[in-house]
Amino acid sequence: MCDEQYRFPPLVLALLRLQSWLSPAFPTGAYSYSHGLEWAVEAGHVHDRKSLVDWLEADLCYGSGRNEAIFFSEAWRCAIDDNLMKLFEIAELAAAFRGTSEFALESSQQGAACLATVRQVWPHRVLDGLADILLEGQVQPTLAVVLGASAATQGVPASVALPAFLQAYLANLVTAGVRLIPLGLTEGQFAIAELEEAVLATSTAAKQATIDDLGSAALMVDLASMFHETQYTRLFRS
């Protein structure tokens, strides 16, 4: 019966919460951003499943996706260590580490929405402290930092939380690709499956990385975002 009490390991409940935060139903507005993919499709650089996978894999392994993984991992470690000042430094750097205005908007608006909702539904003193110090320093929250810290407050291991975060990051962009190219829904799932190895490789590297390892070699992704700002017809905000 639903009113019966069942005992599960605490990690099970934590994983349910992580799944909620990464769900398309979570109110961050992720569906309205394409991370420059809309221009890449318009320009013909992305036109089928293979080119979509190539584009997203490059971003994940060598571009902003890799940096997001590092920020997530650093934020997770700071929250585990209860080091609020270091967490603020990571959050401040993450907010500044955006190649274009649209990337800044994409990250800050999702981060602010995520932080507000998690604090309201699953309150924790680390998240309250992060919100206060960001407000005092006039720094916008970023999604990777908020989710990294949130996962730590629930005791989700980084080895689980980080791949899940990157998978959700890519799944949202694949969904955008399905709409833009367009692709069938099954083709979209093939694309997500083909990116699994890149997700695991990036997660493994990011767990050992620090802010000294930040950087990007995916120049076309940044250029796509810049060109998207003046694209004549747009469905997405980035």
C-alpha atoms as a PDB file:
ATOM      1  CA  MET A   1       0.000   0.000   0.000  1.00  0.00           C
ATOM      2  CA  CYS A   2       1.116   3.589  -0.652  1.00  0.00           C
ATOM      3  CA  ASP A   3       0.933   4.489   3.027  1.00  0.00           C
ATOM      4  CA  GLU A   4       3.283   1.690   4.051  1.00  0.00           C
ATOM      5  CA  GLN A   5       6.829   2.637   5.032  1.00  0.00           C
ATOM      6  CA  TYR A   6       9.625   1.169   2.950  1.00  0.00           C
ATOM      7  CA  ARG A   7      13.307   1.414   3.804  1.00  0.00           C
ATOM      8  CA  PHE A   8      15.716   2.220   1.009  1.00  0.00           C
ATOM      9  CA  PRO A   9      19.348   3.295   1.144  1.00  0.00           C
ATOM     10  CA  PRO A  10      19.637   7.122   1.312  1.00  0.00           C
ATOM     11  CA  LEU A  11      21.298   7.105  -2.110  1.00  0.00           C
ATOM     12  CA  VAL A  12      18.053   5.925  -3.711  1.00  0.00           C
ATOM     13  CA  LEU A  13      16.203   9.022  -2.531  1.00  0.00           C
ATOM     14  CA  ALA A  14      19.129  11.207  -3.583  1.00  0.00           C
ATOM     15  CA  LEU A  15      19.068   9.708  -7.070  1.00  0.00           C
ATOM     16  CA  LEU A  16      15.340  10.359  -7.347  1.00  0.00           C
ATOM     17  CA  ARG A  17      16.020  14.011  -6.582  1.00  0.00           C
ATOM     18  CA  LEU A  18      18.882  14.191  -9.070  1.00  0.00           C
ATOM     19  CA  GLN A  19      16.592  12.685 -11.695  1.00  0.00           C
ATOM     20  CA  SER A  20      14.004  15.368 -10.922  1.00  0.00           C
ATOM     21  CA  TRP A  21      16.558  18.178 -11.330  1.00  0.00           C
ATOM     22  CA  LEU A  22      17.736  16.817 -14.688  1.00  0.00           C
ATOM     23  CA  SER A  23      14.252  16.111 -16.007  1.00  0.00           C
ATOM     24  CA  PRO A  24      12.775  18.212 -18.850  1.00  0.00           C
ATOM     25  CA  ALA A  25       9.901  18.859 -16.426  1.00  0.00           C
ATOM     26  CA  PHE A  26      12.189  20.771 -14.055  1.00  0.00           C
ATOM     27  CA  PRO A  27      11.480  24.505 -14.530  1.00  0.00           C
ATOM     28  CA  THR A  28      14.814  25.794 -15.843  1.00  0.00           C
ATOM     29  CA  GLY A  29      13.601  26.564 -19.372  1.00  0.00           C
ATOM     30  CA  ALA A  30      16.342  24.407 -20.921  1.00  0.00           C
ATOM     31  CA  TYR A  31      14.123  23.584 -23.902  1.00  0.00           C
ATOM     32  CA  SER A  32      14.359  27.183 -25.126  1.00  0.00           C
ATOM     33  CA  TYR A  33      18.138  27.088 -25.695  1.00  0.00           C
ATOM     34  CA  SER A  34      20.095  25.408 -28.493  1.00  0.00           C
ATOM     35  CA  HIS A  35      23.652  26.472 -27.525  1.00  0.00           C
ATOM     36  CA  GLY A  36      24.312  27.826 -31.024  1.00  0.00           C
ATOM     37  CA  LEU A  37      23.015  24.680 -32.714  1.00  0.00           C
ATOM     38  CA  GLU A  38      20.223  26.602 -34.444  1.00  0.00           C
ATOM     39  CA  TRP A  39      22.732  28.644 -36.444  1.00  0.00           C
ATOM     40  CA  ALA A  40      24.835  25.548 -37.181  1.00  0.00           C
ATOM     41  CA  VAL A  41      21.782  23.908 -38.759  1.00  0.00           C
ATOM     42  CA  GLU A  42      20.901  27.088 -40.660  1.00  0.00           C
ATOM     43  CA  ALA A  43      24.457  27.274 -42.024  1.00  0.00           C
ATOM     44  CA  GLY A  44      24.449  23.605 -43.040  1.00  0.00           C
ATOM     45  CA  HIS A  45      27.179  22.490 -40.656  1.00  0.00           C
ATOM     46  CA  VAL A  46      24.709  20.182 -38.905  1.00  0.00           C
ATOM     47  CA  HIS A  47      22.299  18.438 -41.263  1.00  0.00           C
ATOM     48  CA  ASP A  48      21.895  14.810 -40.152  1.00  0.00           C
ATOM     49  CA  ARG A  49      22.466  12.520 -37.199  1.00  0.00           C
ATOM     50  CA  LYS A  50      26.168  12.020 -37.865  1.00  0.00           C
ATOM     51  CA  SER A  51      26.933  15.722 -38.125  1.00  0.00           C
ATOM     52  CA  LEU A  52      24.838  16.390 -35.000  1.00  0.00           C
ATOM     53  CA  VAL A  53      26.787  13.797 -33.021  1.00  0.00           C
ATOM     54  CA  ASP A  54      30.103  15.167 -34.316  1.00  0.00           C
ATOM     55  CA  TRP A  55      29.142  18.727 -33.354  1.00  0.00           C
ATOM     56  CA  LEU A  56      27.985  17.815 -29.853  1.00  0.00           C
ATOM     57  CA  GLU A  57      30.917  15.501 -29.206  1.00  0.00           C
ATOM     58  CA  ALA A  58      33.360  18.270 -30.113  1.00  0.00           C
ATOM     59  CA  ASP A  59      31.618  20.670 -27.741  1.00  0.00           C
ATOM     60  CA  LEU A  60      31.548  18.107 -24.946  1.00  0.00           C
ATOM     61  CA  CYS A  61      35.145  16.922 -25.263  1.00  0.00           C
ATOM     62  CA  TYR A  62      36.897  20.147 -26.267  1.00  0.00           C
ATOM     63  CA  GLY A  63      34.537  23.074 -25.676  1.00  0.00           C
ATOM     64  CA  SER A  64      32.034  24.531 -23.262  1.00  0.00           C
ATOM     65  CA  GLY A  65      30.660  21.113 -22.328  1.00  0.00           C
ATOM     66  CA  ARG A  66      34.069  20.127 -20.979  1.00  0.00           C
ATOM     67  CA  ASN A  67      34.271  23.351 -18.977  1.00  0.00           C
ATOM     68  CA  GLU A  68      30.797  22.773 -17.554  1.00  0.00           C
ATOM     69  CA  ALA A  69      31.938  19.341 -16.393  1.00  0.00           C
ATOM     70  CA  ILE A  70      34.911  20.886 -14.585  1.00  0.00           C
ATOM     71  CA  PHE A  71      32.774  23.555 -12.911  1.00  0.00           C
ATOM     72  CA  PHE A  72      30.275  20.889 -11.838  1.00  0.00           C
ATOM     73  CA  SER A  73      33.038  18.754 -10.368  1.00  0.00           C
ATOM     74  CA  GLU A  74      34.687  21.681  -8.564  1.00  0.00           C
ATOM     75  CA  ALA A  75      31.353  22.825  -7.106  1.00  0.00           C
ATOM     76  CA  TRP A  76      30.625  19.294  -5.921  1.00  0.00           C
ATOM     77  CA  ARG A  77      33.967  19.127  -4.110  1.00  0.00           C
ATOM     78  CA  CYS A  78      33.442  22.541  -2.483  1.00  0.00           C
ATOM     79  CA  ALA A  79      30.006  21.565  -1.191  1.00  0.00           C
ATOM     80  CA  ILE A  80      31.305  18.240   0.132  1.00  0.00           C
ATOM     81  CA  ASP A  81      34.076  20.124   1.970  1.00  0.00           C
ATOM     82  CA  ASP A  82      31.574  22.752   3.179  1.00  0.00           C
ATOM     83  CA  ASN A  83      33.877  25.416   1.747  1.00  0.00           C
ATOM     84  CA  LEU A  84      31.487  28.228   0.897  1.00  0.00           C
ATOM     85  CA  MET A  85      34.155  30.776   0.011  1.00  0.00           C
ATOM     86  CA  LYS A  86      35.811  28.444  -2.487  1.00  0.00           C
ATOM     87  CA  LEU A  87      32.369  27.615  -3.879  1.00  0.00           C
ATOM     88  CA  PHE A  88      31.778  31.328  -4.446  1.00  0.00           C
ATOM     89  CA  GLU A  89      35.109  31.627  -6.266  1.00  0.00           C
ATOM     90  CA  ILE A  90      34.128  28.739  -8.548  1.00  0.00           C
ATOM     91  CA  ALA A  91      30.688  30.263  -9.131  1.00  0.00           C
ATOM     92  CA  GLU A  92      32.205  33.670  -9.915  1.00  0.00           C
ATOM     93  CA  LEU A  93      34.628  32.162 -12.421  1.00  0.00           C
ATOM     94  CA  ALA A  94      31.891  30.063 -14.005  1.00  0.00           C
ATOM     95  CA  ALA A  95      29.712  33.153 -14.465  1.00  0.00           C
ATOM     96  CA  ALA A  96      32.559  34.993 -16.188  1.00  0.00           C
ATOM     97  CA  PHE A  97      33.722  32.029 -18.276  1.00  0.00           C
ATOM     98  CA  ARG A  98      31.244  32.532 -21.133  1.00  0.00           C
ATOM     99  CA  GLY A  99      32.330  33.138 -24.702  1.00  0.00           C
ATOM    100  CA  THR A 100      29.207  35.014 -25.824  1.00  0.00           C
ATOM    101  CA  SER A 101      26.313  36.987 -24.394  1.00  0.00           C
ATOM    102  CA  GLU A 102      23.858  34.240 -25.359  1.00  0.00           C
ATOM    103  CA  PHE A 103      25.890  31.598 -23.544  1.00  0.00           C
ATOM    104  CA  ALA A 104      25.887  33.860 -20.482  1.00  0.00           C
ATOM    105  CA  LEU A 105      22.110  34.232 -20.703  1.00  0.00           C
ATOM    106  CA  GLU A 106      21.621  30.508 -21.233  1.00  0.00           C
ATOM    107  CA  SER A 107      23.680  29.600 -18.199  1.00  0.00           C
ATOM    108  CA  SER A 108      22.599  32.312 -15.767  1.00  0.00           C
ATOM    109  CA  GLN A 109      18.862  32.063 -16.382  1.00  0.00           C
ATOM    110  CA  GLN A 110      18.858  28.299 -16.021  1.00  0.00           C
ATOM    111  CA  GLY A 111      21.113  28.534 -12.989  1.00  0.00           C
ATOM    112  CA  ALA A 112      18.925  31.106 -11.254  1.00  0.00           C
ATOM    113  CA  ALA A 113      15.760  29.110 -11.920  1.00  0.00           C
ATOM    114  CA  CYS A 114      17.386  25.888 -10.727  1.00  0.00           C
ATOM    115  CA  LEU A 115      18.765  27.431  -7.530  1.00  0.00           C
ATOM    116  CA  ALA A 116      15.458  29.058  -6.630  1.00  0.00           C
ATOM    117  CA  THR A 117      13.468  25.857  -7.149  1.00  0.00           C
ATOM    118  CA  VAL A 118      15.882  23.516  -5.387  1.00  0.00           C
ATOM    119  CA  ARG A 119      16.106  25.848  -2.388  1.00  0.00           C
ATOM    120  CA  GLN A 120      12.333  26.011  -2.151  1.00  0.00           C
ATOM    121  CA  VAL A 121      11.598  22.299  -2.547  1.00  0.00           C
ATOM    122  CA  TRP A 122      14.778  20.697  -1.128  1.00  0.00           C
ATOM    123  CA  PRO A 123      16.276  23.386   1.155  1.00  0.00           C
ATOM    124  CA  HIS A 124      19.840  23.054   2.400  1.00  0.00           C
ATOM    125  CA  ARG A 125      22.107  25.484   4.247  1.00  0.00           C
ATOM    126  CA  VAL A 126      24.870  25.189   1.613  1.00  0.00           C
ATOM    127  CA  LEU A 127      22.492  26.302  -1.124  1.00  0.00           C
ATOM    128  CA  ASP A 128      21.130  29.081   1.081  1.00  0.00           C
ATOM    129  CA  GLY A 129      24.671  30.234   1.753  1.00  0.00           C
ATOM    130  CA  LEU A 130      25.531  30.091  -1.943  1.00  0.00           C
ATOM    131  CA  ALA A 131      22.475  32.165  -2.837  1.00  0.00           C
ATOM    132  CA  ASP A 132      23.309  34.777  -0.195  1.00  0.00           C
ATOM    133  CA  ILE A 133      26.945  35.157  -1.172  1.00  0.00           C
ATOM    134  CA  LEU A 134      26.109  35.327  -4.884  1.00  0.00           C
ATOM    135  CA  LEU A 135      23.586  38.064  -4.194  1.00  0.00           C
ATOM    136  CA  GLU A 136      26.076  39.975  -2.063  1.00  0.00           C
ATOM    137  CA  GLY A 137      28.764  39.685  -4.746  1.00  0.00           C
ATOM    138  CA  GLN A 138      26.294  40.466  -7.568  1.00  0.00           C
ATOM    139  CA  VAL A 139      27.239  37.245  -9.349  1.00  0.00           C
ATOM    140  CA  GLN A 140      24.760  35.282 -11.456  1.00  0.00           C
ATOM    141  CA  PRO A 141      24.405  31.574 -10.609  1.00  0.00           C
ATOM    142  CA  THR A 142      25.303  29.054 -13.298  1.00  0.00           C
ATOM    143  CA  LEU A 143      23.584  25.735 -13.844  1.00  0.00           C
ATOM    144  CA  ALA A 144      26.677  23.514 -13.540  1.00  0.00           C
ATOM    145  CA  VAL A 145      27.687  25.045 -10.217  1.00  0.00           C
ATOM    146  CA  VAL A 146      24.182  24.903  -8.761  1.00  0.00           C
ATOM    147  CA  LEU A 147      23.637  21.291  -9.782  1.00  0.00           C
ATOM    148  CA  GLY A 148      27.115  20.234  -8.682  1.00  0.00           C
ATOM    149  CA  ALA A 149      26.580  21.714  -5.237  1.00  0.00           C
ATOM    150  CA  SER A 150      23.018  20.346  -5.043  1.00  0.00           C
ATOM    151  CA  ALA A 151      24.168  16.827  -5.871  1.00  0.00           C
ATOM    152  CA  ALA A 152      26.766  17.035  -3.109  1.00  0.00           C
ATOM    153  CA  THR A 153      24.207  18.174  -0.526  1.00  0.00           C
ATOM    154  CA  GLN A 154      22.205  15.029  -1.257  1.00  0.00           C
ATOM    155  CA  GLY A 155      25.237  12.755  -1.069  1.00  0.00           C
ATOM    156  CA  VAL A 156      25.172  11.738  -4.726  1.00  0.00           C
ATOM    157  CA  PRO A 157      28.676  10.576  -5.715  1.00  0.00           C
ATOM    158  CA  ALA A 158      30.363  12.678  -8.382  1.00  0.00           C
ATOM    159  CA  SER A 159      30.950   9.489 -10.376  1.00  0.00           C
ATOM    160  CA  VAL A 160      27.168   9.224 -10.740  1.00  0.00           C
ATOM    161  CA  ALA A 161      26.043  12.854 -10.721  1.00  0.00           C
ATOM    162  CA  LEU A 162      28.499  14.204 -13.296  1.00  0.00           C
ATOM    163  CA  PRO A 163      27.729  11.719 -16.122  1.00  0.00           C
ATOM    164  CA  ALA A 164      24.016  12.205 -15.453  1.00  0.00           C
ATOM    165  CA  PHE A 165      24.422  15.986 -15.733  1.00  0.00           C
ATOM    166  CA  LEU A 166      26.350  15.731 -19.005  1.00  0.00           C
ATOM    167  CA  GLN A 167      23.849  13.237 -20.413  1.00  0.00           C
ATOM    168  CA  ALA A 168      21.005  15.646 -19.658  1.00  0.00           C
ATOM    169  CA  TYR A 169      23.001  18.524 -21.171  1.00  0.00           C
ATOM    170  CA  LEU A 170      23.422  16.587 -24.421  1.00  0.00           C
ATOM    171  CA  ALA A 171      19.894  15.181 -24.440  1.00  0.00           C
ATOM    172  CA  ASN A 172      18.481  18.702 -24.407  1.00  0.00           C
ATOM    173  CA  LEU A 173      20.636  19.677 -27.390  1.00  0.00           C
ATOM    174  CA  VAL A 174      19.761  16.487 -29.257  1.00  0.00           C
ATOM    175  CA  THR A 175      16.100  17.355 -28.734  1.00  0.00           C
ATOM    176  CA  ALA A 176      16.798  20.762 -30.264  1.00  0.00           C
ATOM    177  CA  GLY A 177      18.507  19.016 -33.190  1.00  0.00           C
ATOM    178  CA  VAL A 178      15.525  16.724 -33.688  1.00  0.00           C
ATOM    179  CA  ARG A 179      13.336  19.799 -34.082  1.00  0.00           C
ATOM    180  CA  LEU A 180      15.733  21.834 -36.205  1.00  0.00           C
ATOM    181  CA  ILE A 181      17.224  19.416 -38.745  1.00  0.00           C
ATOM    182  CA  PRO A 182      14.658  17.713 -38.427  1.00  0.00           C
ATOM    183  CA  LEU A 183      15.277  14.143 -37.251  1.00  0.00           C
ATOM    184  CA  GLY A 184      12.944  11.403 -36.133  1.00  0.00           C
ATOM    185  CA  LEU A 185      12.652  10.668 -32.435  1.00  0.00           C
ATOM    186  CA  THR A 186      14.375   7.309 -32.839  1.00  0.00           C
ATOM    187  CA  GLU A 187      17.260   8.988 -34.660  1.00  0.00           C
ATOM    188  CA  GLY A 188      17.546  11.301 -31.707  1.00  0.00           C
ATOM    189  CA  GLN A 189      17.859   8.352 -29.352  1.00  0.00           C
ATOM    190  CA  PHE A 190      20.545   6.843 -31.575  1.00  0.00           C
ATOM    191  CA  ALA A 191      22.422  10.134 -31.294  1.00  0.00           C
ATOM    192  CA  ILE A 192      22.212  10.110 -27.496  1.00  0.00           C
ATOM    193  CA  ALA A 193      23.432   6.505 -27.423  1.00  0.00           C
ATOM    194  CA  GLU A 194      26.366   7.330 -29.704  1.00  0.00           C
ATOM    195  CA  LEU A 195      27.433  10.093 -27.305  1.00  0.00           C
ATOM    196  CA  GLU A 196      27.572   7.847 -24.242  1.00  0.00           C
ATOM    197  CA  GLU A 197      31.283   7.112 -24.602  1.00  0.00           C
ATOM    198  CA  ALA A 198      32.075  10.822 -24.847  1.00  0.00           C
ATOM    199  CA  VAL A 199      29.992  11.475 -21.716  1.00  0.00           C
ATOM    200  CA  LEU A 200      31.914   8.864 -19.738  1.00  0.00           C
ATOM    201  CA  ALA A 201      35.303  10.012 -21.037  1.00  0.00           C
ATOM    202  CA  THR A 202      34.612  13.669 -20.231  1.00  0.00           C
ATOM    203  CA  SER A 203      33.277  12.768 -16.789  1.00  0.00           C
ATOM    204  CA  THR A 204      36.364  10.725 -15.974  1.00  0.00           C
ATOM    205  CA  ALA A 205      38.688  13.529 -17.043  1.00  0.00           C
ATOM    206  CA  ALA A 206      36.709  16.237 -15.235  1.00  0.00           C
ATOM    207  CA  LYS A 207      36.744  14.404 -11.909  1.00  0.00           C
ATOM    208  CA  GLN A 208      40.532  14.806 -11.831  1.00  0.00           C
ATOM    209  CA  ALA A 209      40.586  18.310 -13.337  1.00  0.00           C
ATOM    210  CA  THR A 210      40.738  21.711 -11.636  1.00  0.00           C
ATOM    211  CA  ILE A 211      40.114  25.270 -12.766  1.00  0.00           C
ATOM    212  CA  ASP A 212      43.683  25.281 -14.101  1.00  0.00           C
ATOM    213  CA  ASP A 213      42.494  22.865 -16.787  1.00  0.00           C
ATOM    214  CA  LEU A 214      39.717  25.120 -18.102  1.00  0.00           C
ATOM    215  CA  GLY A 215      39.832  26.089 -21.772  1.00  0.00           C
ATOM    216  CA  SER A 216      38.168  25.536 -25.104  1.00  0.00           C
ATOM    217  CA  ALA A 217      39.252  24.437 -28.563  1.00  0.00           C
ATOM    218  CA  ALA A 218      35.719  24.272 -30.001  1.00  0.00           C
ATOM    219  CA  LEU A 219      35.862  27.651 -31.709  1.00  0.00           C
ATOM    220  CA  MET A 220      32.990  26.901 -34.087  1.00  0.00           C
ATOM    221  CA  VAL A 221      30.583  26.463 -31.186  1.00  0.00           C
ATOM    222  CA  ASP A 222      31.420  29.955 -29.911  1.00  0.00           C
ATOM    223  CA  LEU A 223      31.160  31.389 -33.425  1.00  0.00           C
ATOM    224  CA  ALA A 224      27.794  29.694 -33.902  1.00  0.00           C
ATOM    225  CA  SER A 225      26.538  31.407 -30.766  1.00  0.00           C
ATOM    226  CA  MET A 226      27.810  34.797 -31.972  1.00  0.00           C
ATOM    227  CA  PHE A 227      26.172  34.406 -35.369  1.00  0.00           C
ATOM    228  CA  HIS A 228      22.946  33.256 -33.735  1.00  0.00           C
ATOM    229  CA  GLU A 229      22.586  36.649 -32.062  1.00  0.00           C
ATOM    230  CA  THR A 230      21.775  38.214 -35.453  1.00  0.00           C
ATOM    231  CA  GLN A 231      20.101  35.228 -37.102  1.00  0.00           C
ATOM    232  CA  TYR A 232      16.977  36.419 -38.882  1.00  0.00           C
ATOM    233  CA  THR A 233      14.574  33.603 -37.967  1.00  0.00           C
ATOM    234  CA  ARG A 234      15.019  31.944 -34.580  1.00  0.00           C
ATOM    235  CA  LEU A 235      13.167  29.348 -32.530  1.00  0.00           C
ATOM    236  CA  PHE A 236      15.659  29.281 -29.645  1.00  0.00           C
ATOM    237  CA  ARG A 237      17.139  31.903 -27.359  1.00  0.00           C
ATOM    238  CA  SER A 238      20.714  30.763 -27.964  1.00  0.00           C
END
